[in-house]
């Protein structure tokens, strides 16, 4: 089984979609489907459940996914060692994207490459795109995108959003949650801020005021004290143990996540390792 077929299988498993995986790997969808069928024929096993909701791994598929992930990470390490490219990561990450997964990826790579050089910039999606175009970073994790021609957007799934605040669980409706509440935001350019503003407008309401906090943990703390409401990811809620949150209507609930690079930029073996580790946790 060759590396490209392994990568195709892992990408479909992680994105749960043949079409999304084809876009991610710059393949035709028919080619991606053929690769999956070839692997299933090779092992004489059904490796995916196929439905209108997407591609889900069967128990045998789960086994193969874990093995392929190990092999691909070893291959990436080999490429890094043999190519002897400079050990550096220049990343842009929205503050709301920084999570235990990202931190663990940094930890794992520093253990393998203690001399690795890291440049890390945080900010809004717009700031990350600007830093990429100017060449200050080489890849970025973002929520949402601007579809700039200079950049390539690799879809890496979606994130569920929730509304957090001291009174959201006891409110009778979303409109009541928003009424007379301060809107807590990380920054005025934060994508979450624009989505929350749209929610206010859709419910014929306006925030009592807007408070720019800048630090995610502080934002969650202020919301828990009843000093306002904020929009955050469900992953963040779980990581910080937040219990006072409300799920949103379907039209606001999900936001797409992307790995962004300059157009035609080729990820280094180290960058590919970082991405694979951060996505597998």
mmCIF file with all atom_site columns, N, CA and C in Angstrom, residues 110-180:
data_model
loop_
_atom_site.group_PDB
_atom_site.id
_atom_site.type_symbol
_atom_site.label_atom_id
_atom_site.label_alt_id
_atom_site.label_comp_id
_atom_site.label_asym_id
_atom_site.label_entity_id
_atom_site.label_seq_id
_atom_site.pdbx_PDB_ins_code
_atom_site.Cartn_x
_atom_site.Cartn_y
_atom_site.Cartn_z
_atom_site.occupancy
_atom_site.B_iso_or_equiv
_atom_site.pdbx_formal_charge
_atom_site.auth_seq_id
_atom_site.auth_comp_id
_atom_site.auth_asym_id
_atom_site.auth_atom_id
_atom_site.pdbx_PDB_model_num
ATOM 1   N N  . UNK A 1 110 ? 8.540   19.372 20.213 1.00 0.00 ? 110 UNK A N  1
ATOM 2   C CA . UNK A 1 110 ? 9.707   19.865 20.959 1.00 0.00 ? 110 UNK A CA 1
ATOM 3   C C  . UNK A 1 110 ? 10.476  18.713 21.596 1.00 0.00 ? 110 UNK A C  1
ATOM 4   N N  . UNK A 1 111 ? 9.754   17.654 21.984 1.00 0.00 ? 111 UNK A N  1
ATOM 5   C CA . UNK A 1 111 ? 10.432  16.485 22.539 1.00 0.00 ? 111 UNK A CA 1
ATOM 6   C C  . UNK A 1 111 ? 11.297  15.807 21.479 1.00 0.00 ? 111 UNK A C  1
ATOM 7   N N  . UNK A 1 112 ? 10.807  15.777 20.233 1.00 0.00 ? 112 UNK A N  1
ATOM 8   C CA . UNK A 1 112 ? 11.563  15.158 19.146 1.00 0.00 ? 112 UNK A CA 1
ATOM 9   C C  . UNK A 1 112 ? 12.655  16.078 18.614 1.00 0.00 ? 112 UNK A C  1
ATOM 10  N N  . UNK A 1 113 ? 12.331  17.393 18.552 1.00 0.00 ? 113 UNK A N  1
ATOM 11  C CA . UNK A 1 113 ? 13.251  18.356 17.950 1.00 0.00 ? 113 UNK A CA 1
ATOM 12  C C  . UNK A 1 113 ? 13.453  19.524 18.914 1.00 0.00 ? 113 UNK A C  1
ATOM 13  N N  . UNK A 1 114 ? 14.298  19.344 19.948 1.00 0.00 ? 114 UNK A N  1
ATOM 14  C CA . UNK A 1 114 ? 14.466  20.402 20.952 1.00 0.00 ? 114 UNK A CA 1
ATOM 15  C C  . UNK A 1 114 ? 15.022  21.710 20.394 1.00 0.00 ? 114 UNK A C  1
ATOM 16  N N  . UNK A 1 115 ? 15.652  21.666 19.220 1.00 0.00 ? 115 UNK A N  1
ATOM 17  C CA . UNK A 1 115 ? 16.194  22.890 18.621 1.00 0.00 ? 115 UNK A CA 1
ATOM 18  C C  . UNK A 1 115 ? 15.237  23.541 17.632 1.00 0.00 ? 115 UNK A C  1
ATOM 19  N N  . UNK A 1 116 ? 14.014  23.051 17.604 1.00 0.00 ? 116 UNK A N  1
ATOM 20  C CA . UNK A 1 116 ? 13.010  23.599 16.693 1.00 0.00 ? 116 UNK A CA 1
ATOM 21  C C  . UNK A 1 116 ? 12.745  25.078 17.012 1.00 0.00 ? 116 UNK A C  1
ATOM 22  N N  . UNK A 1 117 ? 12.621  25.875 15.950 1.00 0.00 ? 117 UNK A N  1
ATOM 23  C CA . UNK A 1 117 ? 12.316  27.299 16.086 1.00 0.00 ? 117 UNK A CA 1
ATOM 24  C C  . UNK A 1 117 ? 10.844  27.527 15.771 1.00 0.00 ? 117 UNK A C  1
ATOM 25  N N  . UNK A 1 118 ? 10.142  28.247 16.649 1.00 0.00 ? 118 UNK A N  1
ATOM 26  C CA . UNK A 1 118 ? 8.712   28.494 16.465 1.00 0.00 ? 118 UNK A CA 1
ATOM 27  C C  . UNK A 1 118 ? 8.411   29.984 16.509 1.00 0.00 ? 118 UNK A C  1
ATOM 28  N N  . UNK A 1 119 ? 7.701   30.453 15.489 1.00 0.00 ? 119 UNK A N  1
ATOM 29  C CA . UNK A 1 119 ? 7.121   31.792 15.487 1.00 0.00 ? 119 UNK A CA 1
ATOM 30  C C  . UNK A 1 119 ? 5.609   31.617 15.563 1.00 0.00 ? 119 UNK A C  1
ATOM 31  N N  . UNK A 1 120 ? 4.992   32.208 16.576 1.00 0.00 ? 120 UNK A N  1
ATOM 32  C CA . UNK A 1 120 ? 3.549   32.050 16.778 1.00 0.00 ? 120 UNK A CA 1
ATOM 33  C C  . UNK A 1 120 ? 2.887   33.420 16.868 1.00 0.00 ? 120 UNK A C  1
ATOM 34  N N  . UNK A 1 121 ? 1.944   33.661 15.970 1.00 0.00 ? 121 UNK A N  1
ATOM 35  C CA . UNK A 1 121 ? 1.194   34.917 15.954 1.00 0.00 ? 121 UNK A CA 1
ATOM 36  C C  . UNK A 1 121 ? -0.279  34.597 16.162 1.00 0.00 ? 121 UNK A C  1
ATOM 37  N N  . UNK A 1 122 ? -0.952  35.372 17.003 1.00 0.00 ? 122 UNK A N  1
ATOM 38  C CA . UNK A 1 122 ? -2.375  35.181 17.221 1.00 0.00 ? 122 UNK A CA 1
ATOM 39  C C  . UNK A 1 122 ? -3.141  36.411 16.742 1.00 0.00 ? 122 UNK A C  1
ATOM 40  N N  . UNK A 1 123 ? -4.411  36.213 16.463 1.00 0.00 ? 123 UNK A N  1
ATOM 41  C CA . UNK A 1 123 ? -5.229  37.335 16.009 1.00 0.00 ? 123 UNK A CA 1
ATOM 42  C C  . UNK A 1 123 ? -6.475  36.841 15.306 1.00 0.00 ? 123 UNK A C  1
ATOM 43  N N  . UNK A 1 124 ? -7.145  37.741 14.618 1.00 0.00 ? 124 UNK A N  1
ATOM 44  C CA . UNK A 1 124 ? -8.368  37.413 13.895 1.00 0.00 ? 124 UNK A CA 1
ATOM 45  C C  . UNK A 1 124 ? -8.046  36.675 12.599 1.00 0.00 ? 124 UNK A C  1
ATOM 46  N N  . UNK A 1 125 ? -9.078  36.124 11.975 1.00 0.00 ? 125 UNK A N  1
ATOM 47  C CA . UNK A 1 125 ? -8.896  35.481 10.666 1.00 0.00 ? 125 UNK A CA 1
ATOM 48  C C  . UNK A 1 125 ? -8.286  36.463 9.676  1.00 0.00 ? 125 UNK A C  1
ATOM 49  N N  . UNK A 1 126 ? -8.783  37.688 9.667  1.00 0.00 ? 126 UNK A N  1
ATOM 50  C CA . UNK A 1 126 ? -8.275  38.712 8.744  1.00 0.00 ? 126 UNK A CA 1
ATOM 51  C C  . UNK A 1 126 ? -6.796  38.986 8.992  1.00 0.00 ? 126 UNK A C  1
ATOM 52  N N  . UNK A 1 127 ? -6.392  39.032 10.262 1.00 0.00 ? 127 UNK A N  1
ATOM 53  C CA . UNK A 1 127 ? -4.981  39.274 10.584 1.00 0.00 ? 127 UNK A CA 1
ATOM 54  C C  . UNK A 1 127 ? -4.116  38.111 10.121 1.00 0.00 ? 127 UNK A C  1
ATOM 55  N N  . UNK A 1 128 ? -4.607  36.871 10.323 1.00 0.00 ? 128 UNK A N  1
ATOM 56  C CA . UNK A 1 128 ? -3.836  35.705 9.903  1.00 0.00 ? 128 UNK A CA 1
ATOM 57  C C  . UNK A 1 128 ? -3.628  35.709 8.384  1.00 0.00 ? 128 UNK A C  1
ATOM 58  N N  . UNK A 1 129 ? -4.674  36.058 7.659  1.00 0.00 ? 129 UNK A N  1
ATOM 59  C CA . UNK A 1 129 ? -4.572  36.111 6.198  1.00 0.00 ? 129 UNK A CA 1
ATOM 60  C C  . UNK A 1 129 ? -3.567  37.170 5.762  1.00 0.00 ? 129 UNK A C  1
ATOM 61  N N  . UNK A 1 130 ? -3.591  38.299 6.427  1.00 0.00 ? 130 UNK A N  1
ATOM 62  C CA . UNK A 1 130 ? -2.643  39.382 6.098  1.00 0.00 ? 130 UNK A CA 1
ATOM 63  C C  . UNK A 1 130 ? -1.207  38.964 6.388  1.00 0.00 ? 130 UNK A C  1
ATOM 64  N N  . UNK A 1 131 ? -0.986  38.285 7.526  1.00 0.00 ? 131 UNK A N  1
ATOM 65  C CA . UNK A 1 131 ? 0.364   37.842 7.892  1.00 0.00 ? 131 UNK A CA 1
ATOM 66  C C  . UNK A 1 131 ? 0.885   36.805 6.902  1.00 0.00 ? 131 UNK A C  1
ATOM 67  N N  . UNK A 1 132 ? -0.002  35.932 6.404  1.00 0.00 ? 132 UNK A N  1
ATOM 68  C CA . UNK A 1 132 ? 0.393   34.938 5.400  1.00 0.00 ? 132 UNK A CA 1
ATOM 69  C C  . UNK A 1 132 ? 0.818   35.613 4.106  1.00 0.00 ? 132 UNK A C  1
ATOM 70  N N  . UNK A 1 133 ? 0.021   36.540 3.630  1.00 0.00 ? 133 UNK A N  1
ATOM 71  C CA . UNK A 1 133 ? 0.304   37.223 2.366  1.00 0.00 ? 133 UNK A CA 1
ATOM 72  C C  . UNK A 1 133 ? 1.620   37.995 2.447  1.00 0.00 ? 133 UNK A C  1
ATOM 73  N N  . UNK A 1 134 ? 1.881   38.584 3.610  1.00 0.00 ? 134 UNK A N  1
ATOM 74  C CA . UNK A 1 134 ? 3.117   39.355 3.792  1.00 0.00 ? 134 UNK A CA 1
ATOM 75  C C  . UNK A 1 134 ? 4.329   38.463 4.030  1.00 0.00 ? 134 UNK A C  1
ATOM 76  N N  . UNK A 1 135 ? 4.105   37.160 4.213  1.00 0.00 ? 135 UNK A N  1
ATOM 77  C CA . UNK A 1 135 ? 5.208   36.222 4.389  1.00 0.00 ? 135 UNK A CA 1
ATOM 78  C C  . UNK A 1 135 ? 5.754   36.136 5.795  1.00 0.00 ? 135 UNK A C  1
ATOM 79  N N  . UNK A 1 136 ? 5.022   36.664 6.771  1.00 0.00 ? 136 UNK A N  1
ATOM 80  C CA . UNK A 1 136 ? 5.489   36.629 8.158  1.00 0.00 ? 136 UNK A CA 1
ATOM 81  C C  . UNK A 1 136 ? 5.243   35.274 8.815  1.00 0.00 ? 136 UNK A C  1
ATOM 82  N N  . UNK A 1 137 ? 4.273   34.523 8.291  1.00 0.00 ? 137 UNK A N  1
ATOM 83  C CA . UNK A 1 137 ? 4.004   33.160 8.743  1.00 0.00 ? 137 UNK A CA 1
ATOM 84  C C  . UNK A 1 137 ? 3.777   32.301 7.500  1.00 0.00 ? 137 UNK A C  1
ATOM 85  N N  . UNK A 1 138 ? 3.792   30.992 7.690  1.00 0.00 ? 138 UNK A N  1
ATOM 86  C CA . UNK A 1 138 ? 3.647   30.081 6.548  1.00 0.00 ? 138 UNK A CA 1
ATOM 87  C C  . UNK A 1 138 ? 2.338   29.306 6.546  1.00 0.00 ? 138 UNK A C  1
ATOM 88  N N  . UNK A 1 139 ? 1.714   29.156 7.684  1.00 0.00 ? 139 UNK A N  1
ATOM 89  C CA . UNK A 1 139 ? 0.402   28.512 7.744  1.00 0.00 ? 139 UNK A CA 1
ATOM 90  C C  . UNK A 1 139 ? -0.361  29.047 8.939  1.00 0.00 ? 139 UNK A C  1
ATOM 91  N N  . UNK A 1 140 ? -1.701  28.943 8.860  1.00 0.00 ? 140 UNK A N  1
ATOM 92  C CA . UNK A 1 140 ? -2.545  29.482 9.924  1.00 0.00 ? 140 UNK A CA 1
ATOM 93  C C  . UNK A 1 140 ? -3.775  28.616 10.099 1.00 0.00 ? 140 UNK A C  1
ATOM 94  N N  . UNK A 1 141 ? -4.239  28.527 11.332 1.00 0.00 ? 141 UNK A N  1
ATOM 95  C CA . UNK A 1 141 ? -5.510  27.888 11.657 1.00 0.00 ? 141 UNK A CA 1
ATOM 96  C C  . UNK A 1 141 ? -6.549  28.988 11.836 1.00 0.00 ? 141 UNK A C  1
ATOM 97  N N  . UNK A 1 142 ? -7.652  28.906 11.099 1.00 0.00 ? 142 UNK A N  1
ATOM 98  C CA . UNK A 1 142 ? -8.670  29.944 11.200 1.00 0.00 ? 142 UNK A CA 1
ATOM 99  C C  . UNK A 1 142 ? -10.069 29.343 11.238 1.00 0.00 ? 142 UNK A C  1
ATOM 100 N N  . UNK A 1 143 ? -10.997 30.138 11.732 1.00 0.00 ? 143 UNK A N  1
ATOM 101 C CA . UNK A 1 143 ? -12.416 29.876 11.571 1.00 0.00 ? 143 UNK A CA 1
ATOM 102 C C  . UNK A 1 143 ? -12.913 30.822 10.495 1.00 0.00 ? 143 UNK A C  1
ATOM 103 N N  . UNK A 1 144 ? -13.569 30.294 9.464  1.00 0.00 ? 144 UNK A N  1
ATOM 104 C CA . UNK A 1 144 ? -14.024 31.151 8.380  1.00 0.00 ? 144 UNK A CA 1
ATOM 105 C C  . UNK A 1 144 ? -12.871 31.543 7.469  1.00 0.00 ? 144 UNK A C  1
ATOM 106 N N  . UNK A 1 145 ? -13.205 32.192 6.347  1.00 0.00 ? 145 UNK A N  1
ATOM 107 C CA . UNK A 1 145 ? -12.189 32.582 5.383  1.00 0.00 ? 145 UNK A CA 1
ATOM 108 C C  . UNK A 1 145 ? -12.687 33.735 4.535  1.00 0.00 ? 145 UNK A C  1
ATOM 109 N N  . UNK A 1 146 ? -11.746 34.384 3.834  1.00 0.00 ? 146 UNK A N  1
ATOM 110 C CA . UNK A 1 146 ? -12.078 35.514 2.966  1.00 0.00 ? 146 UNK A CA 1
ATOM 111 C C  . UNK A 1 146 ? -11.970 35.180 1.488  1.00 0.00 ? 146 UNK A C  1
ATOM 112 N N  . UNK A 1 147 ? -11.554 33.954 1.159  1.00 0.00 ? 147 UNK A N  1
ATOM 113 C CA . UNK A 1 147 ? -11.415 33.506 -0.231 1.00 0.00 ? 147 UNK A CA 1
ATOM 114 C C  . UNK A 1 147 ? -10.485 34.403 -1.046 1.00 0.00 ? 147 UNK A C  1
ATOM 115 N N  . UNK A 1 148 ? -9.344  34.758 -0.467 1.00 0.00 ? 148 UNK A N  1
ATOM 116 C CA . UNK A 1 148 ? -8.354  35.559 -1.177 1.00 0.00 ? 148 UNK A CA 1
ATOM 117 C C  . UNK A 1 148 ? -7.592  34.682 -2.169 1.00 0.00 ? 148 UNK A C  1
ATOM 118 N N  . UNK A 1 149 ? -7.348  35.211 -3.370 1.00 0.00 ? 149 UNK A N  1
ATOM 119 C CA . UNK A 1 149 ? -6.699  34.416 -4.418 1.00 0.00 ? 149 UNK A CA 1
ATOM 120 C C  . UNK A 1 149 ? -5.265  34.038 -4.051 1.00 0.00 ? 149 UNK A C  1
ATOM 121 N N  . UNK A 1 150 ? -4.623  34.850 -3.222 1.00 0.00 ? 150 UNK A N  1
ATOM 122 C CA . UNK A 1 150 ? -3.230  34.562 -2.858 1.00 0.00 ? 150 UNK A CA 1
ATOM 123 C C  . UNK A 1 150 ? -3.103  33.411 -1.883 1.00 0.00 ? 150 UNK A C  1
ATOM 124 N N  . UNK A 1 151 ? -4.248  32.961 -1.338 1.00 0.00 ? 151 UNK A N  1
ATOM 125 C CA . UNK A 1 151 ? -4.203  31.960 -0.284 1.00 0.00 ? 151 UNK A CA 1
ATOM 126 C C  . UNK A 1 151 ? -4.964  30.690 -0.679 1.00 0.00 ? 151 UNK A C  1
ATOM 127 N N  . UNK A 1 152 ? -4.533  29.583 -0.087 1.00 0.00 ? 152 UNK A N  1
ATOM 128 C CA . UNK A 1 152 ? -5.238  28.316 -0.290 1.00 0.00 ? 152 UNK A CA 1
ATOM 129 C C  . UNK A 1 152 ? -5.820  27.885 1.060  1.00 0.00 ? 152 UNK A C  1
ATOM 130 N N  . UNK A 1 153 ? -7.088  27.492 1.049  1.00 0.00 ? 153 UNK A N  1
ATOM 131 C CA . UNK A 1 153 ? -7.803  27.130 2.272  1.00 0.00 ? 153 UNK A CA 1
ATOM 132 C C  . UNK A 1 153 ? -8.065  25.624 2.274  1.00 0.00 ? 153 UNK A C  1
ATOM 133 N N  . UNK A 1 154 ? -7.478  24.931 3.248  1.00 0.00 ? 154 UNK A N  1
ATOM 134 C CA . UNK A 1 154 ? -7.665  23.494 3.381  1.00 0.00 ? 154 UNK A CA 1
ATOM 135 C C  . UNK A 1 154 ? -8.754  23.249 4.435  1.00 0.00 ? 154 UNK A C  1
ATOM 136 N N  . UNK A 1 155 ? -9.911  22.719 4.059  1.00 0.00 ? 155 UNK A N  1
ATOM 137 C CA . UNK A 1 155 ? -10.958 22.466 5.059  1.00 0.00 ? 155 UNK A CA 1
ATOM 138 C C  . UNK A 1 155 ? -10.535 21.370 6.028  1.00 0.00 ? 155 UNK A C  1
ATOM 139 N N  . UNK A 1 156 ? -10.704 21.619 7.314  1.00 0.00 ? 156 UNK A N  1
ATOM 140 C CA . UNK A 1 156 ? -10.301 20.622 8.324  1.00 0.00 ? 156 UNK A CA 1
ATOM 141 C C  . UNK A 1 156 ? -11.440 20.354 9.306  1.00 0.00 ? 156 UNK A C  1
ATOM 142 N N  . UNK A 1 157 ? -12.676 20.554 8.852  1.00 0.00 ? 157 UNK A N  1
ATOM 143 C CA . UNK A 1 157 ? -13.820 20.235 9.696  1.00 0.00 ? 157 UNK A CA 1
ATOM 144 C C  . UNK A 1 157 ? -14.603 21.471 10.103 1.00 0.00 ? 157 UNK A C  1
ATOM 145 N N  . UNK A 1 158 ? -15.391 21.325 11.127 1.00 0.00 ? 158 UNK A N  1
ATOM 146 C CA . UNK A 1 158 ? -16.207 22.429 11.621 1.00 0.00 ? 158 UNK A CA 1
ATOM 147 C C  . UNK A 1 158 ? -16.205 22.423 13.137 1.00 0.00 ? 158 UNK A C  1
ATOM 148 N N  . UNK A 1 159 ? -16.618 23.526 13.717 1.00 0.00 ? 159 UNK A N  1
ATOM 149 C CA . UNK A 1 159 ? -16.677 23.668 15.166 1.00 0.00 ? 159 UNK A CA 1
ATOM 150 C C  . UNK A 1 159 ? -18.074 24.114 15.565 1.00 0.00 ? 159 UNK A C  1
ATOM 151 N N  . UNK A 1 160 ? -18.581 23.525 16.640 1.00 0.00 ? 160 UNK A N  1
ATOM 152 C CA . UNK A 1 160 ? -19.896 23.924 17.134 1.00 0.00 ? 160 UNK A CA 1
ATOM 153 C C  . UNK A 1 160 ? -19.740 25.097 18.093 1.00 0.00 ? 160 UNK A C  1
ATOM 154 N N  . UNK A 1 161 ? -20.592 26.111 17.924 1.00 0.00 ? 161 UNK A N  1
ATOM 155 C CA . UNK A 1 161 ? -20.565 27.299 18.767 1.00 0.00 ? 161 UNK A CA 1
ATOM 156 C C  . UNK A 1 161 ? -21.684 27.250 19.793 1.00 0.00 ? 161 UNK A C  1
ATOM 157 N N  . UNK A 1 162 ? -21.439 27.841 20.954 1.00 0.00 ? 162 UNK A N  1
ATOM 158 C CA . UNK A 1 162 ? -22.458 27.954 22.000 1.00 0.00 ? 162 UNK A CA 1
ATOM 159 C C  . UNK A 1 162 ? -22.385 29.354 22.606 1.00 0.00 ? 162 UNK A C  1
ATOM 160 N N  . UNK A 1 163 ? -23.466 29.744 23.251 1.00 0.00 ? 163 UNK A N  1
ATOM 161 C CA . UNK A 1 163 ? -23.528 31.025 23.951 1.00 0.00 ? 163 UNK A CA 1
ATOM 162 C C  . UNK A 1 163 ? -23.279 30.762 25.430 1.00 0.00 ? 163 UNK A C  1
ATOM 163 N N  . UNK A 1 164 ? -22.323 31.477 26.017 1.00 0.00 ? 164 UNK A N  1
ATOM 164 C CA . UNK A 1 164 ? -22.012 31.284 27.432 1.00 0.00 ? 164 UNK A CA 1
ATOM 165 C C  . UNK A 1 164 ? -22.393 32.529 28.227 1.00 0.00 ? 164 UNK A C  1
ATOM 166 N N  . UNK A 1 165 ? -22.764 32.331 29.468 1.00 0.00 ? 165 UNK A N  1
ATOM 167 C CA . UNK A 1 165 ? -23.161 33.416 30.354 1.00 0.00 ? 165 UNK A CA 1
ATOM 168 C C  . UNK A 1 165 ? -23.842 32.841 31.583 1.00 0.00 ? 165 UNK A C  1
ATOM 169 N N  . UNK A 1 166 ? -23.851 33.588 32.654 1.00 0.00 ? 166 UNK A N  1
ATOM 170 C CA . UNK A 1 166 ? -24.376 33.081 33.921 1.00 0.00 ? 166 UNK A CA 1
ATOM 171 C C  . UNK A 1 166 ? -25.843 32.701 33.846 1.00 0.00 ? 166 UNK A C  1
ATOM 172 N N  . UNK A 1 167 ? -26.637 33.459 33.053 1.00 0.00 ? 167 UNK A N  1
ATOM 173 C CA . UNK A 1 167 ? -28.082 33.253 33.065 1.00 0.00 ? 167 UNK A CA 1
ATOM 174 C C  . UNK A 1 167 ? -28.625 32.505 31.843 1.00 0.00 ? 167 UNK A C  1
ATOM 175 N N  . UNK A 1 168 ? -27.761 32.045 30.955 1.00 0.00 ? 168 UNK A N  1
ATOM 176 C CA . UNK A 1 168 ? -28.261 31.471 29.704 1.00 0.00 ? 168 UNK A CA 1
ATOM 177 C C  . UNK A 1 168 ? -29.034 30.171 29.897 1.00 0.00 ? 168 UNK A C  1
ATOM 178 N N  . UNK A 1 169 ? -28.682 29.386 30.921 1.00 0.00 ? 169 UNK A N  1
ATOM 179 C CA . UNK A 1 169 ? -29.355 28.094 31.127 1.00 0.00 ? 169 UNK A CA 1
ATOM 180 C C  . UNK A 1 169 ? -30.765 28.264 31.700 1.00 0.00 ? 169 UNK A C  1
ATOM 181 N N  . UNK A 1 170 ? -31.008 29.387 32.364 1.00 0.00 ? 170 UNK A N  1
ATOM 182 C CA . UNK A 1 170 ? -32.322 29.594 32.979 1.00 0.00 ? 170 UNK A CA 1
ATOM 183 C C  . UNK A 1 170 ? -33.230 30.477 32.128 1.00 0.00 ? 170 UNK A C  1
ATOM 184 N N  . UNK A 1 171 ? -32.691 31.058 31.064 1.00 0.00 ? 171 UNK A N  1
ATOM 185 C CA . UNK A 1 171 ? -33.500 31.931 30.213 1.00 0.00 ? 171 UNK A CA 1
ATOM 186 C C  . UNK A 1 171 ? -34.491 31.100 29.404 1.00 0.00 ? 171 UNK A C  1
ATOM 187 N N  . UNK A 1 172 ? -35.664 31.701 29.133 1.00 0.00 ? 172 UNK A N  1
ATOM 188 C CA . UNK A 1 172 ? -36.715 30.984 28.407 1.00 0.00 ? 172 UNK A CA 1
ATOM 189 C C  . UNK A 1 172 ? -36.408 30.880 26.919 1.00 0.00 ? 172 UNK A C  1
ATOM 190 N N  . UNK A 1 173 ? -35.598 31.790 26.393 1.00 0.00 ? 173 UNK A N  1
ATOM 191 C CA . UNK A 1 173 ? -35.308 31.801 24.959 1.00 0.00 ? 173 UNK A CA 1
ATOM 192 C C  . UNK A 1 173 ? -33.977 32.489 24.703 1.00 0.00 ? 173 UNK A C  1
ATOM 193 N N  . UNK A 1 174 ? -33.485 32.340 23.483 1.00 0.00 ? 174 UNK A N  1
ATOM 194 C CA . UNK A 1 174 ? -32.253 33.012 23.093 1.00 0.00 ? 174 UNK A CA 1
ATOM 195 C C  . UNK A 1 174 ? -32.426 34.523 23.159 1.00 0.00 ? 174 UNK A C  1
ATOM 196 N N  . UNK A 1 175 ? -33.571 35.010 22.725 1.00 0.00 ? 175 UNK A N  1
ATOM 197 C CA . UNK A 1 175 ? -33.827 36.454 22.769 1.00 0.00 ? 175 UNK A CA 1
ATOM 198 C C  . UNK A 1 175 ? -33.725 36.987 24.191 1.00 0.00 ? 175 UNK A C  1
ATOM 199 N N  . UNK A 1 176 ? -34.241 36.216 25.149 1.00 0.00 ? 176 UNK A N  1
ATOM 200 C CA . UNK A 1 176 ? -34.166 36.645 26.545 1.00 0.00 ? 176 UNK A CA 1
ATOM 201 C C  . UNK A 1 176 ? -32.726 36.634 27.054 1.00 0.00 ? 176 UNK A C  1
ATOM 202 N N  . UNK A 1 177 ? -31.922 35.692 26.557 1.00 0.00 ? 177 UNK A N  1
ATOM 203 C CA . UNK A 1 177 ? -30.502 35.639 26.937 1.00 0.00 ? 177 UNK A CA 1
ATOM 204 C C  . UNK A 1 177 ? -29.766 36.914 26.539 1.00 0.00 ? 177 UNK A C  1
ATOM 205 N N  . UNK A 1 178 ? -30.142 37.435 25.390 1.00 0.00 ? 178 UNK A N  1
ATOM 206 C CA . UNK A 1 178 ? -29.431 38.575 24.830 1.00 0.00 ? 178 UNK A CA 1
ATOM 207 C C  . UNK A 1 178 ? -29.893 39.911 25.405 1.00 0.00 ? 178 UNK A C  1
ATOM 208 N N  . UNK A 1 179 ? -31.106 39.948 25.890 1.00 0.00 ? 179 UNK A N  1
ATOM 209 C CA . UNK A 1 179 ? -31.713 41.205 26.306 1.00 0.00 ? 179 UNK A CA 1
ATOM 210 C C  . UNK A 1 179 ? -30.917 41.888 27.418 1.00 0.00 ? 179 UNK A C  1
ATOM 211 N N  . UNK A 1 180 ? -30.525 43.134 27.130 1.00 0.00 ? 180 UNK A N  1
ATOM 212 C CA . UNK A 1 180 ? -29.820 43.988 28.108 1.00 0.00 ? 180 UNK A CA 1
ATOM 213 C C  . UNK A 1 180 ? -28.493 43.404 28.566 1.00 0.00 ? 180 UNK A C  1
#
